CSV table of C-alpha atoms and ligand atoms in Angstrom, one decimal:
chain,number,residue,atom,x,y,z
A,22,MET,CA,16.7,-12.3,-37.3
A,23,LYS,CA,15.3,-14.1,-34.3
A,24,THR,CA,11.7,-14.6,-33.2
A,25,LEU,CA,10.4,-12.0,-30.8
A,26,PRO,CA,10.8,-13.0,-27.1
A,27,GLY,CA,8.0,-15.4,-26.0
A,28,PHE,CA,7.2,-16.5,-29.6
A,29,ARG,CA,8.0,-19.8,-31.2
A,30,ASP,CA,8.9,-21.3,-34.6
A,31,PHE,CA,7.4,-24.6,-35.2
A,32,TYR,CA,9.7,-27.0,-37.2
A,33,PRO,CA,8.1,-30.2,-38.5
A,34,GLU,CA,8.8,-32.1,-35.3
A,35,ASP,CA,7.4,-29.3,-33.2
A,36,CYS,CA,4.3,-29.3,-35.3
A,37,ALA,CA,4.0,-33.1,-34.8
A,38,ARG,CA,4.2,-32.5,-31.0
A,39,ARG,CA,1.6,-29.7,-31.2
A,40,GLU,CA,-0.6,-32.0,-33.4
A,41,PHE,CA,-0.3,-34.8,-30.8
A,42,ILE,CA,-1.5,-32.4,-28.1
A,43,THR,CA,-4.3,-30.7,-30.0
A,44,GLY,CA,-5.5,-33.9,-31.6
A,45,THR,CA,-5.8,-35.6,-28.2
A,46,TRP,CA,-7.6,-32.5,-26.8
A,47,ARG,CA,-10.1,-32.6,-29.7
A,48,GLU,CA,-10.7,-36.3,-29.4
A,49,VAL,CA,-11.4,-36.2,-25.6
A,50,ALA,CA,-13.6,-33.1,-25.8
A,51,ARG,CA,-15.7,-34.8,-28.4
A,52,ARG,CA,-15.9,-37.9,-26.2
A,53,TYR,CA,-17.8,-35.6,-23.8
A,54,GLY,CA,-20.1,-34.3,-26.5
A,55,PHE,CA,-18.4,-30.9,-26.9
A,56,VAL,CA,-18.4,-29.2,-30.4
A,57,GLU,CA,-15.8,-26.9,-31.7
A,58,TYR,CA,-16.1,-23.1,-32.3
A,59,ASP,CA,-13.7,-20.2,-32.8
A,60,GLY,CA,-13.6,-16.4,-32.7
A,61,PRO,CA,-11.4,-13.6,-34.1
A,62,VAL,CA,-7.8,-13.2,-33.0
A,63,LEU,CA,-8.3,-9.4,-32.8
A,64,GLU,CA,-11.0,-7.8,-30.7
A,65,PRO,CA,-12.0,-4.4,-29.4
A,66,PHE,CA,-9.7,-3.4,-26.5
A,67,GLU,CA,-12.6,-2.8,-24.1
A,68,LEU,CA,-13.8,-6.4,-24.4
A,69,PHE,CA,-10.7,-7.6,-22.4
A,70,ALA,CA,-10.0,-4.5,-20.5
A,71,LYS,CA,-13.5,-4.7,-19.0
A,72,LYS,CA,-14.3,-8.4,-18.9
A,73,SER,CA,-11.0,-10.2,-18.2
A,74,GLY,CA,-9.8,-8.0,-15.4
A,75,GLY,CA,-7.1,-9.0,-13.0
A,76,GLU,CA,-3.6,-9.5,-14.3
A,77,ILE,CA,-4.6,-10.0,-17.9
A,78,ALA,CA,-5.8,-6.4,-18.3
A,79,GLY,CA,-2.1,-5.3,-17.9
A,80,GLN,CA,-0.8,-7.9,-20.3
A,81,LEU,CA,-2.7,-7.0,-23.5
A,82,PHE,CA,-1.0,-6.8,-26.9
A,83,GLU,CA,-3.0,-3.6,-27.7
A,84,PHE,CA,-2.6,-1.1,-30.5
A,85,THR,CA,-4.5,1.4,-32.6
A,86,ASP,CA,-5.3,0.0,-36.1
A,87,LYS,CA,-5.2,2.0,-39.3
A,88,GLY,CA,-8.8,3.0,-38.8
A,89,GLY,CA,-8.1,4.4,-35.4
A,90,ARG,CA,-9.7,1.6,-33.5
A,91,HIS,CA,-8.2,0.6,-30.1
A,92,VAL,CA,-7.8,-3.2,-30.5
A,93,SER,CA,-6.1,-6.1,-28.7
A,94,LEU,CA,-4.9,-9.6,-29.7
A,95,ARG,CA,-6.9,-12.0,-27.6
A,96,PRO,CA,-5.3,-13.0,-24.3
A,97,GLU,CA,-8.1,-15.5,-23.5
A,98,MET,CA,-11.3,-16.9,-25.1
A,99,THR,CA,-13.9,-16.4,-22.4
A,100,PRO,CA,-15.1,-12.8,-23.1
A,101,THR,CA,-15.3,-13.7,-26.9
A,102,LEU,CA,-17.3,-16.9,-26.1
A,103,ALA,CA,-19.7,-15.0,-23.8
A,104,ARG,CA,-20.3,-12.3,-26.5
A,105,MET,CA,-20.9,-15.0,-29.2
A,106,VAL,CA,-23.3,-16.9,-26.9
A,107,ALA,CA,-25.1,-13.7,-25.7
A,108,ALA,CA,-25.7,-12.8,-29.4
A,109,ARG,CA,-27.2,-16.1,-30.5
A,110,SER,CA,-28.2,-18.0,-27.3
A,111,ARG,CA,-31.7,-18.7,-28.6
A,112,ASP,CA,-30.3,-20.6,-31.6
A,113,TYR,CA,-28.8,-23.5,-29.6
A,114,ARG,CA,-30.2,-26.2,-27.5
A,115,LYS,CA,-29.0,-25.9,-23.8
A,116,PRO,CA,-26.7,-26.8,-22.4
A,117,LEU,CA,-24.1,-25.6,-24.9
A,118,LYS,CA,-21.0,-27.7,-24.7
A,119,TRP,CA,-18.4,-25.9,-26.8
A,120,PHE,CA,-14.6,-26.3,-27.1
A,121,SER,CA,-12.0,-24.4,-29.0
A,122,VAL,CA,-8.3,-24.8,-29.7
A,123,ALA,CA,-6.6,-21.5,-30.5
A,124,SER,CA,-3.6,-19.2,-30.0
A,125,PHE,CA,-3.6,-16.5,-27.4
A,126,PHE,CA,-1.3,-13.6,-26.7
A,127,ARG,CA,-0.2,-12.1,-23.4
A,128,TYR,CA,2.6,-9.7,-22.8
A,129,GLU,CA,4.0,-11.8,-19.9
A,130,LYS,CA,7.3,-11.4,-18.1
A,131,GLN,CA,9.8,-14.0,-19.4
A,132,GLN,CA,9.6,-17.0,-17.2
A,133,ARG,CA,9.4,-20.8,-17.4
A,134,GLY,CA,6.0,-22.1,-18.5
A,135,ARG,CA,4.9,-18.7,-19.8
A,136,LEU,CA,5.2,-17.5,-23.3
A,137,ARG,CA,3.7,-14.5,-25.2
A,138,GLU,CA,2.0,-16.7,-27.7
A,139,PHE,CA,0.6,-20.0,-26.5
A,140,LEU,CA,-2.1,-22.5,-27.4
A,141,GLN,CA,-5.1,-23.1,-25.2
A,142,LEU,CA,-7.9,-25.6,-25.2
A,143,ASN,CA,-11.1,-24.0,-23.9
A,144,CYS,CA,-14.0,-26.1,-22.8
A,145,ASP,CA,-17.1,-24.3,-21.6
A,146,LEU,CA,-20.6,-25.5,-20.6
A,147,LEU,CA,-23.4,-22.9,-20.7
A,148,GLY,CA,-27.0,-23.1,-19.6
A,149,ASP,CA,-26.7,-25.5,-16.6
A,150,GLU,CA,-26.3,-24.2,-13.1
A,151,ARG,CA,-26.2,-27.5,-11.3
A,152,PRO,CA,-23.1,-28.8,-9.5
A,153,ALA,CA,-23.4,-31.9,-11.8
A,154,ALA,CA,-22.2,-29.6,-14.6
A,155,ASP,CA,-19.2,-28.5,-12.5
A,156,ALA,CA,-18.4,-32.1,-11.9
A,157,GLU,CA,-18.8,-33.0,-15.6
A,158,LEU,CA,-16.3,-30.2,-16.5
A,159,ALA,CA,-13.8,-31.2,-13.8
A,160,ALA,CA,-14.0,-34.9,-15.0
A,161,LEU,CA,-13.3,-33.7,-18.6
A,162,ALA,CA,-10.2,-31.8,-17.4
A,163,ILE,CA,-9.0,-34.9,-15.6
A,164,ASP,CA,-9.7,-37.2,-18.6
A,165,LEU,CA,-7.9,-34.8,-21.0
A,166,LEU,CA,-4.7,-35.2,-18.9
A,167,ARG,CA,-5.2,-39.0,-18.5
A,168,ALA,CA,-5.3,-39.3,-22.3
A,169,PHE,CA,-1.7,-38.2,-22.4
A,170,GLY,CA,-0.7,-41.1,-20.1
A,171,LEU,CA,-0.7,-38.9,-17.0
A,172,THR,CA,-2.0,-40.4,-13.8
A,173,ARG,CA,-3.1,-39.2,-10.3
A,174,GLU,CA,0.6,-39.5,-9.3
A,175,ASP,CA,1.4,-36.8,-11.9
A,176,PHE,CA,-1.2,-34.1,-11.4
A,177,VAL,CA,-3.9,-32.9,-9.1
A,178,VAL,CA,-7.0,-30.7,-9.5
A,179,ARG,CA,-7.2,-28.1,-6.7
A,180,LEU,CA,-10.9,-27.3,-6.3
A,181,SER,CA,-12.3,-24.2,-4.5
A,182,ASP,CA,-15.4,-22.0,-4.4
A,183,ARG,CA,-15.4,-18.2,-4.3
A,184,ARG,CA,-18.8,-18.4,-2.5
A,185,ALA,CA,-17.0,-19.8,0.5
A,186,TRP,CA,-14.9,-16.6,0.7
A,187,LEU,CA,-18.0,-14.4,0.0
A,188,ALA,CA,-19.7,-16.0,3.0
A,189,PHE,CA,-16.5,-15.5,5.1
A,190,LEU,CA,-16.4,-11.8,4.1
A,191,GLU,CA,-20.1,-11.4,4.9
A,192,ARG,CA,-19.5,-12.8,8.4
A,193,LYS,CA,-16.8,-10.1,8.8
A,194,GLY,CA,-19.4,-7.5,7.8
A,195,HIS,CA,-18.3,-6.8,4.2
A,196,GLY,CA,-20.4,-6.8,1.1
A,197,ALA,CA,-19.7,-8.3,-2.3
A,198,ASP,CA,-18.3,-5.0,-3.5
A,199,ARG,CA,-15.1,-5.6,-1.5
A,200,ALA,CA,-14.8,-9.2,-2.8
A,201,GLN,CA,-12.3,-8.5,-5.7
A,202,ASP,CA,-9.8,-6.8,-3.4
A,203,PHE,CA,-10.1,-9.5,-0.8
A,204,LEU,CA,-9.8,-12.3,-3.3
A,205,ALA,CA,-6.7,-10.7,-4.7
A,206,ILE,CA,-5.0,-11.0,-1.3
A,207,ILE,CA,-5.9,-14.7,-1.0
A,208,ASP,CA,-4.7,-15.2,-4.6
A,209,LYS,CA,-1.3,-13.9,-3.8
A,210,MET,CA,-1.1,-15.3,-0.3
A,211,GLU,CA,1.3,-18.2,-1.2
A,212,ARG,CA,3.7,-15.9,-3.0
A,213,GLU,CA,3.9,-13.0,-0.6
A,214,PRO,CA,5.7,-12.6,2.8
A,215,ALA,CA,3.4,-13.2,5.8
A,216,GLU,CA,3.8,-9.6,7.1
A,217,THR,CA,2.5,-8.2,3.8
A,218,VAL,CA,-0.5,-10.5,3.8
A,219,GLU,CA,-1.2,-9.7,7.4
A,220,ALA,CA,-1.2,-6.0,6.8
A,221,LYS,CA,-3.5,-6.3,3.8
A,222,LEU,CA,-5.9,-8.5,5.8
A,223,ARG,CA,-6.1,-6.0,8.7
A,224,GLU,CA,-8.0,-3.7,6.4
A,225,PHE,CA,-10.7,-6.3,6.3
A,226,GLY,CA,-10.7,-6.7,10.1
A,227,CYS,CA,-9.2,-10.2,10.0
A,228,GLY,CA,-6.0,-11.9,11.0
A,229,LEU,CA,-3.8,-14.3,9.0
A,230,SER,CA,-4.3,-17.1,11.5
A,231,GLU,CA,-8.0,-16.8,11.1
A,232,VAL,CA,-7.7,-17.0,7.3
A,233,ARG,CA,-5.3,-20.0,7.6
A,234,ASP,CA,-7.8,-21.8,9.9
A,235,PHE,CA,-10.5,-21.3,7.4
A,236,ILE,CA,-8.3,-22.7,4.6
A,237,ALA,CA,-7.2,-25.7,6.8
A,238,ASN,CA,-10.8,-26.8,7.4
A,239,PRO,CA,-12.5,-26.8,4.0
A,240,ALA,CA,-14.8,-29.8,4.7
A,241,ASP,CA,-18.0,-27.8,4.8
A,242,ALA,CA,-16.8,-24.6,3.1
A,243,SER,CA,-19.5,-24.9,0.4
A,244,PRO,CA,-22.3,-27.5,-0.1
A,245,GLU,CA,-21.8,-27.2,-3.9
A,246,ILE,CA,-18.2,-28.4,-3.7
A,247,SER,CA,-19.3,-31.4,-1.7
A,248,ARG,CA,-21.7,-32.3,-4.4
A,249,VAL,CA,-19.0,-31.9,-7.1
A,250,THR,CA,-16.5,-34.1,-5.2
A,251,ARG,CA,-19.1,-36.8,-4.5
A,252,ASN,CA,-20.0,-36.9,-8.2
A,253,LEU,CA,-16.3,-37.2,-9.1
A,254,CYS,CA,-15.8,-40.1,-6.6
A,255,GLN,CA,-18.8,-41.9,-8.2
A,256,ARG,CA,-16.9,-41.9,-11.4
A,257,GLY,CA,-13.8,-43.4,-9.7
A,258,LEU,CA,-11.9,-40.1,-10.0
A,259,GLY,CA,-11.5,-39.6,-6.3
A,260,GLY,CA,-7.7,-39.6,-6.3
A,261,PHE,CA,-7.5,-36.8,-8.8
A,262,PHE,CA,-8.5,-33.7,-6.7
A,263,GLU,CA,-8.2,-32.0,-3.4
A,264,ILE,CA,-10.1,-29.1,-1.9
A,265,ASP,CA,-7.8,-26.0,-1.6
A,266,LEU,CA,-9.4,-22.7,-0.7
A,267,THR,CA,-6.2,-20.8,-1.6
A,268,ILE,CA,-7.3,-21.1,-5.2
A,269,VAL,CA,-9.5,-18.1,-6.1
A,270,ARG,CA,-8.2,-17.4,-9.6
A,271,GLY,CA,-6.9,-14.0,-10.9
A,272,LEU,CA,-9.7,-13.3,-13.4
A,273,ALA,CA,-12.6,-11.0,-12.5
A,274,TYR,CA,-15.6,-12.8,-13.8
A,275,TYR,CA,-15.7,-16.0,-11.7
A,276,THR,CA,-18.7,-16.4,-9.4
A,277,GLY,CA,-18.6,-19.9,-7.9
A,278,MET,CA,-16.5,-23.1,-8.1
A,279,VAL,CA,-13.0,-22.4,-9.4
A,280,PHE,CA,-10.1,-24.8,-9.9
A,281,GLU,CA,-6.6,-25.1,-11.1
A,282,ILE,CA,-4.6,-28.1,-12.1
A,283,PHE,CA,-1.0,-28.5,-11.0
A,284,ASP,CA,1.7,-31.2,-11.4
A,285,ARG,CA,2.0,-33.2,-8.1
A,286,GLY,CA,5.6,-32.2,-7.6
A,287,ARG,CA,4.6,-28.5,-7.7
A,288,THR,CA,7.6,-27.7,-9.8
A,289,LEU,CA,5.6,-26.2,-12.7
A,290,ARG,CA,3.0,-23.5,-13.2
A,291,ALA,CA,-0.7,-24.3,-13.6
A,292,LEU,CA,-1.6,-26.7,-16.4
A,293,ALA,CA,-5.2,-25.5,-16.5
A,294,GLY,CA,-7.6,-23.2,-14.7
A,295,GLY,CA,-11.2,-22.3,-14.8
A,296,GLY,CA,-14.5,-22.1,-13.0
A,297,ARG,CA,-18.0,-20.8,-13.0
A,298,TYR,CA,-18.9,-17.3,-14.4
A,299,ASP,CA,-22.7,-17.1,-14.1
A,300,ARG,CA,-23.0,-13.3,-14.8
A,301,LEU,CA,-20.7,-12.8,-17.8
A,302,VAL,CA,-23.2,-13.6,-20.6
A,303,HIS,CA,-25.7,-11.3,-18.8
A,304,HIS,CA,-23.2,-8.4,-18.6
A,305,LEU,CA,-22.1,-8.8,-22.3
A,306,SER,CA,-25.6,-8.8,-23.6
A,307,ASP,CA,-26.6,-5.8,-21.4
A,308,GLY,CA,-29.1,-8.1,-19.7
A,309,ALA,CA,-30.7,-9.4,-22.9
A,310,ALA,CA,-29.4,-12.9,-22.4
A,311,ASP,CA,-28.8,-14.7,-19.1
A,312,LEU,CA,-27.0,-18.1,-19.0
A,313,PRO,CA,-25.1,-19.7,-16.2
A,314,ALA,CA,-21.7,-20.8,-17.5
A,315,LEU,CA,-18.5,-22.5,-16.5
A,316,GLY,CA,-15.4,-23.6,-18.3
A,317,PHE,CA,-11.6,-23.9,-18.2
A,318,GLY,CA,-8.5,-23.2,-20.3
A,319,MET,CA,-5.6,-25.7,-20.6
A,320,GLY,CA,-2.4,-24.4,-22.1
A,321,ASP,CA,0.1,-26.4,-24.3
A,322,VAL,CA,3.3,-25.0,-22.7
A,323,VAL,CA,3.1,-26.4,-19.2
A,324,LEU,CA,1.4,-29.5,-20.4
A,325,GLY,CA,4.4,-30.1,-22.8
A,326,GLU,CA,6.8,-29.6,-19.9
A,327,LEU,CA,5.0,-32.2,-17.8
A,328,ILE,CA,4.8,-34.7,-20.6
A,329,ALA,CA,8.5,-34.3,-21.3
A,330,ALA,CA,9.2,-34.9,-17.5
A,331,THR,CA,7.0,-38.0,-17.3
A,332,PRO,CA,8.5,-41.1,-19.0
A,333,ARG,CA,5.2,-42.8,-19.8
A,334,ALA,CA,3.7,-39.7,-21.4
A,335,ARG,CA,7.0,-38.8,-23.1
A,336,VAL,CA,7.1,-42.2,-24.9
A,337,LEU,CA,3.5,-41.8,-26.1
A,338,MET,CA,4.3,-38.4,-27.5
A,339,GLU,CA,7.6,-39.3,-29.1
A,340,THR,CA,6.1,-42.4,-30.7
A,341,SER,CA,3.5,-40.2,-32.3
A,342,VAL,CA,6.1,-37.7,-33.4
A,343,ARG,CA,8.3,-40.4,-35.0
A,344,THR,CA,5.4,-41.8,-37.0
A,345,ALA,CA,3.7,-38.5,-37.9
A,346,GLY,CA,5.5,-38.0,-41.2
A,347,ASN,CA,5.4,-41.7,-42.2
A,348,ILE,CA,4.3,-42.5,-45.7
A,349,ASP,CA,2.3,-45.6,-46.9
A,350,VAL,CA,4.1,-46.5,-50.1
A,351,PHE,CA,7.4,-45.7,-51.7
A,352,VAL,CA,7.4,-46.2,-55.5
A,353,ALA,CA,10.9,-47.2,-56.6
A,354,VAL,CA,11.8,-46.5,-60.2
A,355,ALA,CA,14.1,-49.5,-60.9
A,356,ASP,CA,14.3,-48.7,-64.6
A,357,GLU,CA,14.2,-45.1,-65.9
A,358,THR,CA,12.5,-46.3,-69.2
A,359,ARG,CA,9.4,-47.0,-67.1
A,360,ARG,CA,9.4,-43.7,-65.2
A,361,SER,CA,6.2,-42.5,-66.9
A,362,GLU,CA,4.3,-45.6,-65.8
A,363,ALA,CA,5.7,-45.1,-62.3
A,364,LEU,CA,4.4,-41.5,-62.3
A,365,ALA,CA,0.9,-42.7,-63.3
A,366,LEU,CA,1.0,-45.3,-60.5
A,367,VAL,CA,2.1,-42.6,-58.0
A,368,GLN,CA,-0.9,-40.5,-59.1
A,369,SER,CA,-3.4,-43.4,-58.8
A,370,LEU,CA,-2.1,-44.4,-55.4
A,371,ARG,CA,-2.4,-40.8,-54.1
A,372,ASP,CA,-5.9,-40.6,-55.6
A,373,ALA,CA,-6.8,-43.7,-53.6
A,374,GLY,CA,-5.8,-41.7,-50.4
A,375,LEU,CA,-2.4,-43.2,-49.8
A,376,ARG,CA,0.6,-41.2,-48.7
A,377,VAL,CA,3.1,-41.8,-51.5
A,378,ASP,CA,6.7,-40.7,-52.2
A,379,TYR,CA,9.1,-41.6,-55.0
A,380,PRO,CA,12.5,-40.3,-56.4
A,381,MET,CA,12.1,-37.3,-58.7
A,382,GLY,CA,15.2,-38.2,-60.8
A,383,PRO,CA,17.5,-41.2,-61.4
A,384,VAL,CA,18.7,-42.7,-58.1
A,385,LYS,CA,20.4,-46.1,-57.4
A,386,LEU,CA,17.9,-48.7,-56.2
A,387,GLY,CA,19.8,-49.2,-52.9
A,388,LYS,CA,19.4,-45.5,-52.1
A,389,GLN,CA,15.7,-45.6,-53.0
A,390,PHE,CA,15.2,-48.4,-50.5
A,391,GLN,CA,17.0,-46.4,-47.9
A,392,SER,CA,14.7,-43.5,-48.5
A,393,ALA,CA,11.7,-45.8,-48.3
A,394,GLU,CA,12.9,-47.1,-44.8
A,395,LEU,CA,13.6,-43.5,-43.6
A,396,ALA,CA,10.2,-42.4,-44.6
A,397,GLY,CA,8.6,-45.2,-42.6
A,398,ALA,CA,6.9,-46.7,-45.7
A,399,ARG,CA,5.0,-49.9,-45.1
A,400,HIS,CA,5.4,-51.0,-48.8
A,401,ALA,CA,7.8,-50.4,-51.6
A,402,VAL,CA,6.5,-50.8,-55.1
A,403,LEU,CA,9.2,-51.5,-57.7
A,404,VAL,CA,8.7,-50.5,-61.3
A,405,GLY,CA,11.4,-52.1,-63.4
A,406,THR,CA,12.1,-54.1,-66.6
A,407,GLU,CA,12.3,-57.5,-65.0
A,408,TRP,CA,8.6,-57.8,-64.3
A,409,PRO,CA,5.7,-57.1,-66.7
A,410,GLY,CA,3.7,-55.5,-63.8
A,411,VAL,CA,5.3,-54.3,-60.6
A,412,LYS,CA,6.8,-55.9,-57.5
A,413,VAL,CA,5.3,-55.1,-54.1
A,414,LYS,CA,7.6,-55.5,-51.1
A,415,GLU,CA,6.4,-55.3,-47.5
A,416,LEU,CA,9.3,-53.6,-45.8
A,417,ALA,CA,8.9,-55.0,-42.3
A,418,THR,CA,8.7,-58.7,-43.4
A,419,ARG,CA,10.6,-58.4,-46.6
A,420,THR,CA,7.9,-60.5,-48.4
A,421,GLU,CA,7.5,-59.8,-52.1
A,422,ARG,CA,4.6,-60.3,-54.5
A,423,GLU,CA,4.3,-59.6,-58.2
A,424,MET,CA,1.1,-58.1,-59.6
A,425,SER,CA,-0.3,-55.8,-62.3
A,426,ALA,CA,-0.1,-52.0,-61.8
A,427,ASP,CA,-3.9,-51.8,-61.7
A,428,ALA,CA,-4.2,-54.5,-59.0
A,429,VAL,CA,-1.6,-52.8,-56.8
A,430,VAL,CA,-3.8,-49.7,-56.2
A,431,ALA,CA,-6.8,-51.8,-55.0
A,432,ASP,CA,-4.5,-54.1,-53.0
A,433,LEU,CA,-2.6,-51.4,-51.1
A,434,SER,CA,-5.5,-49.1,-50.5
A,435,SER,CA,-7.4,-52.0,-48.8
A,436,THR,CA,-4.4,-52.8,-46.5
A,437,ALA,CA,-4.0,-49.1,-45.6
A,438,ALA,CA,-7.7,-49.0,-44.6
A,439,VAL,CA,-7.3,-51.7,-42.0
A,440,LYS,CA,-4.1,-50.5,-40.4
B,713,HAM,P1,-6.0,-18.8,-17.3
B,713,HAM,O1,-5.7,-19.4,-15.9
B,713,HAM,O2,-5.5,-17.4,-17.5
B,713,HAM,O3,-7.5,-19.0,-17.6
B,713,HAM,O4,-5.2,-19.7,-18.3
B,713,HAM,C1,-5.5,-21.1,-18.4
B,713,HAM,C2,-4.2,-21.9,-18.7
B,713,HAM,O5,-3.6,-21.3,-19.9
B,713,HAM,C3,-3.1,-21.7,-17.7
B,713,HAM,O6,-3.3,-22.6,-16.6
B,713,HAM,C4,-1.8,-22.0,-18.5
B,713,HAM,O7,-1.7,-23.4,-18.6
B,713,HAM,C5,-2.2,-21.4,-19.8
B,713,HAM,N1,-1.6,-20.1,-19.9
B,713,HAM,C6,-2.0,-18.9,-19.5
B,713,HAM,N2,-1.2,-17.9,-19.8
B,713,HAM,C7,-0.1,-18.5,-20.4
B,713,HAM,C8,1.1,-18.0,-21.0
B,713,HAM,N3,1.5,-16.7,-21.0
B,713,HAM,N4,2.0,-18.9,-21.5
B,713,HAM,C9,1.7,-20.2,-21.5
B,713,HAM,N5,0.5,-20.7,-21.1
B,713,HAM,C10,-0.3,-19.9,-20.5
B,713,HAM,C11,-8.1,-18.5,-18.7
B,713,HAM,O8,-7.5,-18.1,-19.7
B,713,HAM,C12,-9.6,-18.6,-18.6
B,713,HAM,N6,-10.2,-17.8,-19.8
B,713,HAM,C13,-10.0,-20.0,-18.7
B,713,HAM,C14,-11.5,-20.2,-18.7
B,713,HAM,C15,-12.2,-20.7,-19.7
B,713,HAM,N7,-12.3,-19.9,-17.7
B,713,HAM,C16,-13.6,-20.2,-18.1
B,713,HAM,N8,-13.5,-20.7,-19.3
């Protein structure tokens, strides 16, 4: 029986790749002072139906549970995070800098870069409304990708601000209540025929050329964006972004700066997306809590595709995958009469924190060395009748030393600690 469409099996090498990605995510997020949290995989249906909005609302894995509750697997983290923070916002020092690495579920159409279960890193910063926070988050997104060996030649952050469009709409005489419908037109603009876009825009009393002109001259679209870009340039991250007002994001809750990250060649779907959602905590707490917030999600699927297509990044990942299952020590049983001593040694080495393997039954010594090499062991420890103690062989240099079984544990655990 096969997996369901859009779901993946993870064989050990796939797990090693996943670990490479999630381990790097965690390491970089912590470099920025973010701490990890998580929420439930299953939530009340209304949480996402009401709060995610946009495309996601139609992609929910929803069902009625045995207690008659209408529930949904989580398609994204943001509503859960906002609910958690709304419930306990007083308990934490502001700003909150929280990250999470988790699986999400969306009933997507089958297409490249889109699965029905995928991993996402979410990084969110709550309790700071200054553009410096937007810049900090964009810098984190950039550094996350740089940590995989990707450079400004490989990806670009496309920055935008919904407020620029709200001001545009206001000049056309429309209030914020029409914003969602208008932003949906801009969101799809690049994918739809010009006549369709033109017809939709007419309802708002504006023409396609006018909208295109506005997009082409983003320099002073929003003072906040200028502050964010200046901040990024001060960090030396100037080459990593461009302002692109066609980015408005499909989700309902964004209120200010929004961004998406794409590969430079534009052959893949978005690597990451996010923005400011200053009203969501307020809505989810029925007004009891009020915290400005912003964040982004970065998926593992498109990132994996970009890494595979970029030689520098691919080498980093494959090196990590090759060495992921390596052991420290292989204990070779050269003489079966000493097997019980060998077992005791295996146990002591493992107790000392070393990764250890050994043959579980009689095997020719040559074959045992082969197994040691294949497992990437740094050392083989031979337990045989020729020596009173054991013989330790460093496999890379072929140097050999004899020592007592007690000494070998201290000796090898100290070399493992410095590697
Ligand atoms: P999103 O743009 O829906 O944003 O997703 C962010 C990223 O998750 C996408 O750029 C993509 O890499 C990945 N992704 C989304 N759907 C799929 C899929 N079906 N298969 C594979 N990868 C996928 C959000 O989810 C927001 N909640 C992000 C956010 C956090 N905003 C504020 N804080």
